[in-house]
Amino acid sequence: MHIDGQVDGIIETENDISIGDQGMVSGLVKAKNIVVSGTLEGKVACETIDILATGKLLGEVVCGQMMIESGGKFIGESRELTEGGLIVSFPEETQTTLEDQRGATESIESDETAADESNLSSTSDEKSSSSK
């Protein structure tokens, strides 16, 4: 399907879609392969998407492969599509760093909680001893 005009709404096909230089699509687009020369705004799900030099994509993309030609614009968020559904993958070293940070944060929080509890008990002890 080739689009040179303006389309607002939902486009769902098992075929390919191309959006021409003058084309503007706004809404939800689901197709096998998408080529963007014009403007695509909204949510996109496909196996491959190619944003050509005159193309602009604004929105959320779930795809297996994305190519942005020099001059093409992509403003938004992308996620990887696999046969089993969506995955968000981090390189191993990034994942380790995130786990280290999460562990450090939990350690700090438990230290703060323990400090707060000891402050509360010492304050209670002081009040009970001063009232005697």
mmCIF file of C-alpha atoms in Angstrom:
data_model
loop_
_atom_site.group_PDB
_atom_site.id
_atom_site.type_symbol
_atom_site.label_atom_id
_atom_site.label_comp_id
_atom_site.label_asym_id
_atom_site.label_seq_id
_atom_site.Cartn_x
_atom_site.Cartn_y
_atom_site.Cartn_z
ATOM 1 C CA MET A 1 0.000 0.000 0.000
ATOM 2 C CA HIS A 2 1.406 3.417 -0.943
ATOM 3 C CA ILE A 3 0.149 6.595 0.762
ATOM 4 C CA ASP A 4 0.644 10.029 -0.759
ATOM 5 C CA GLY A 5 -2.249 11.789 0.996
ATOM 6 C CA GLN A 6 -3.314 12.136 4.609
ATOM 7 C CA VAL A 7 -4.607 9.235 6.694
ATOM 8 C CA ASP A 8 -5.825 9.457 10.297
ATOM 9 C CA GLY A 9 -6.730 6.294 12.159
ATOM 10 C CA ILE A 10 -5.727 2.642 12.173
ATOM 11 C CA ILE A 11 -3.931 0.889 9.317
ATOM 12 C CA GLU A 12 -3.444 -2.843 9.764
ATOM 13 C CA THR A 13 -2.161 -5.077 6.971
ATOM 14 C CA GLU A 14 0.021 -8.141 6.460
ATOM 15 C CA ASN A 15 1.594 -6.377 3.476
ATOM 16 C CA ASP A 16 4.086 -3.542 3.140
ATOM 17 C CA ILE A 17 3.297 0.162 3.509
ATOM 18 C CA SER A 18 5.166 3.072 1.997
ATOM 19 C CA ILE A 19 4.468 6.689 2.857
ATOM 20 C CA GLY A 20 5.423 9.053 0.032
ATOM 21 C CA ASP A 21 7.146 12.451 0.359
ATOM 22 C CA GLN A 22 3.770 14.215 0.562
ATOM 23 C CA GLY A 23 2.145 11.502 2.679
ATOM 24 C CA MET A 24 1.082 12.044 6.285
ATOM 25 C CA VAL A 25 -0.167 9.220 8.502
ATOM 26 C CA SER A 26 -1.382 9.730 12.056
ATOM 27 C CA GLY A 27 -2.565 6.904 14.286
ATOM 28 C CA LEU A 28 -1.800 3.213 14.740
ATOM 29 C CA VAL A 29 0.075 1.413 11.944
ATOM 30 C CA LYS A 30 0.716 -2.316 11.841
ATOM 31 C CA ALA A 31 2.372 -3.831 8.758
ATOM 32 C CA LYS A 32 5.084 -6.242 7.662
ATOM 33 C CA ASN A 33 7.528 -3.606 6.352
ATOM 34 C CA ILE A 34 7.210 0.188 6.383
ATOM 35 C CA VAL A 35 9.105 2.780 4.343
ATOM 36 C CA VAL A 36 8.687 6.401 5.447
ATOM 37 C CA SER A 37 9.471 9.265 3.049
ATOM 38 C CA GLY A 38 6.775 11.559 4.442
ATOM 39 C CA THR A 39 5.499 11.879 8.014
ATOM 40 C CA LEU A 40 4.302 9.120 10.322
ATOM 41 C CA GLU A 41 3.000 10.035 13.756
ATOM 42 C CA GLY A 42 1.676 7.570 16.319
ATOM 43 C CA LYS A 43 2.252 3.948 17.299
ATOM 44 C CA VAL A 44 3.923 1.560 14.866
ATOM 45 C CA ALA A 45 4.398 -2.226 14.887
ATOM 46 C CA CYS A 46 6.311 -3.932 12.062
ATOM 47 C CA GLU A 47 9.129 -6.296 11.178
ATOM 48 C CA THR A 48 11.248 -3.594 9.523
ATOM 49 C CA ILE A 49 10.981 0.160 9.198
ATOM 50 C CA ASP A 50 13.085 2.376 6.941
ATOM 51 C CA ILE A 51 13.020 6.118 7.503
ATOM 52 C CA LEU A 52 14.395 7.733 4.359
ATOM 53 C CA ALA A 53 16.159 11.116 4.098
ATOM 54 C CA THR A 54 12.885 13.050 3.741
ATOM 55 C CA GLY A 55 11.027 10.914 6.286
ATOM 56 C CA LYS A 56 9.967 11.809 9.803
ATOM 57 C CA LEU A 57 8.593 9.431 12.434
ATOM 58 C CA LEU A 58 7.180 10.771 15.700
ATOM 59 C CA GLY A 59 5.994 8.214 18.212
ATOM 60 C CA GLU A 60 6.415 4.722 19.537
ATOM 61 C CA VAL A 61 7.871 1.911 17.418
ATOM 62 C CA VAL A 62 7.992 -1.827 18.007
ATOM 63 C CA CYS A 63 10.049 -3.467 15.276
ATOM 64 C CA GLY A 64 12.608 -6.125 14.503
ATOM 65 C CA GLN A 65 14.865 -3.827 12.509
ATOM 66 C CA MET A 66 15.064 -0.050 12.042
ATOM 67 C CA MET A 67 17.078 1.911 9.488
ATOM 68 C CA ILE A 68 17.308 5.708 9.487
ATOM 69 C CA GLU A 69 18.879 7.272 6.424
ATOM 70 C CA SER A 70 20.995 10.401 6.825
ATOM 71 C CA GLY A 71 18.556 13.311 7.069
ATOM 72 C CA GLY A 72 15.700 11.134 8.296
ATOM 73 C CA LYS A 73 14.190 11.980 11.667
ATOM 74 C CA PHE A 74 12.977 9.742 14.483
ATOM 75 C CA ILE A 75 11.623 11.309 17.655
ATOM 76 C CA GLY A 76 10.184 8.854 20.116
ATOM 77 C CA GLU A 77 10.720 5.455 21.644
ATOM 78 C CA SER A 78 11.590 2.126 20.057
ATOM 79 C CA ARG A 79 11.415 -1.441 21.325
ATOM 80 C CA GLU A 80 12.596 -4.690 19.825
ATOM 81 C CA LEU A 81 10.078 -7.147 18.414
ATOM 82 C CA THR A 82 10.726 -10.887 18.659
ATOM 83 C CA GLU A 83 8.607 -13.897 17.782
ATOM 84 C CA GLY A 84 7.759 -14.359 21.466
ATOM 85 C CA GLY A 85 6.663 -10.727 21.875
ATOM 86 C CA LEU A 86 8.455 -7.670 23.201
ATOM 87 C CA ILE A 87 11.840 -7.781 24.832
ATOM 88 C CA VAL A 88 13.969 -5.089 26.326
ATOM 89 C CA SER A 89 17.579 -6.167 26.279
ATOM 90 C CA PHE A 90 20.575 -4.532 27.922
ATOM 91 C CA PRO A 91 24.180 -5.409 27.195
ATOM 92 C CA GLU A 92 25.523 -7.641 29.971
ATOM 93 C CA GLU A 93 27.753 -4.956 31.512
ATOM 94 C CA THR A 94 24.855 -2.471 31.667
ATOM 95 C CA GLN A 95 22.671 -5.071 33.342
ATOM 96 C CA THR A 96 25.400 -5.753 35.926
ATOM 97 C CA THR A 97 25.748 -2.029 36.588
ATOM 98 C CA LEU A 98 21.985 -1.693 37.047
ATOM 99 C CA GLU A 99 21.937 -4.622 39.476
ATOM 100 C CA ASP A 100 24.867 -3.101 41.408
ATOM 101 C CA GLN A 101 23.064 0.237 41.601
ATOM 102 C CA ARG A 102 19.840 -1.439 42.700
ATOM 103 C CA GLY A 103 21.739 -3.338 45.438
ATOM 104 C CA ALA A 104 23.460 -0.156 46.612
ATOM 105 C CA THR A 105 20.136 1.684 46.743
ATOM 106 C CA GLU A 106 18.524 -1.113 48.765
ATOM 107 C CA SER A 107 21.517 -1.103 51.139
ATOM 108 C CA ILE A 108 21.262 2.665 51.661
ATOM 109 C CA GLU A 109 17.503 2.423 52.234
ATOM 110 C CA SER A 110 17.905 -0.370 54.826
ATOM 111 C CA ASP A 111 20.678 1.629 56.593
ATOM 112 C CA GLU A 112 18.399 4.694 56.699
ATOM 113 C CA THR A 113 15.511 2.609 58.050
ATOM 114 C CA ALA A 114 17.755 1.102 60.751
ATOM 115 C CA ALA A 115 19.054 4.583 61.674
ATOM 116 C CA ASP A 116 15.486 5.933 61.884
ATOM 117 C CA GLU A 117 14.428 3.013 64.097
ATOM 118 C CA SER A 118 17.416 3.473 66.445
ATOM 119 C CA ASN A 119 16.674 7.221 66.665
ATOM 120 C CA LEU A 120 13.069 6.445 67.560
ATOM 121 C CA SER A 121 14.029 3.940 70.249
ATOM 122 C CA SER A 122 16.674 6.240 71.770
ATOM 123 C CA THR A 123 14.166 9.109 71.788
ATOM 124 C CA SER A 124 11.631 6.846 73.522
ATOM 125 C CA ASP A 125 14.281 5.740 76.029
ATOM 126 C CA GLU A 126 15.205 9.372 76.757
ATOM 127 C CA LYS A 127 11.560 10.346 77.300
ATOM 128 C CA SER A 128 10.903 7.428 79.613
ATOM 129 C CA SER A 129 14.069 8.069 81.654
ATOM 130 C CA SER A 130 13.431 11.840 81.919
ATOM 131 C CA SER A 131 9.855 11.268 83.115
ATOM 132 C CA LYS A 132 11.072 9.117 86.054
#
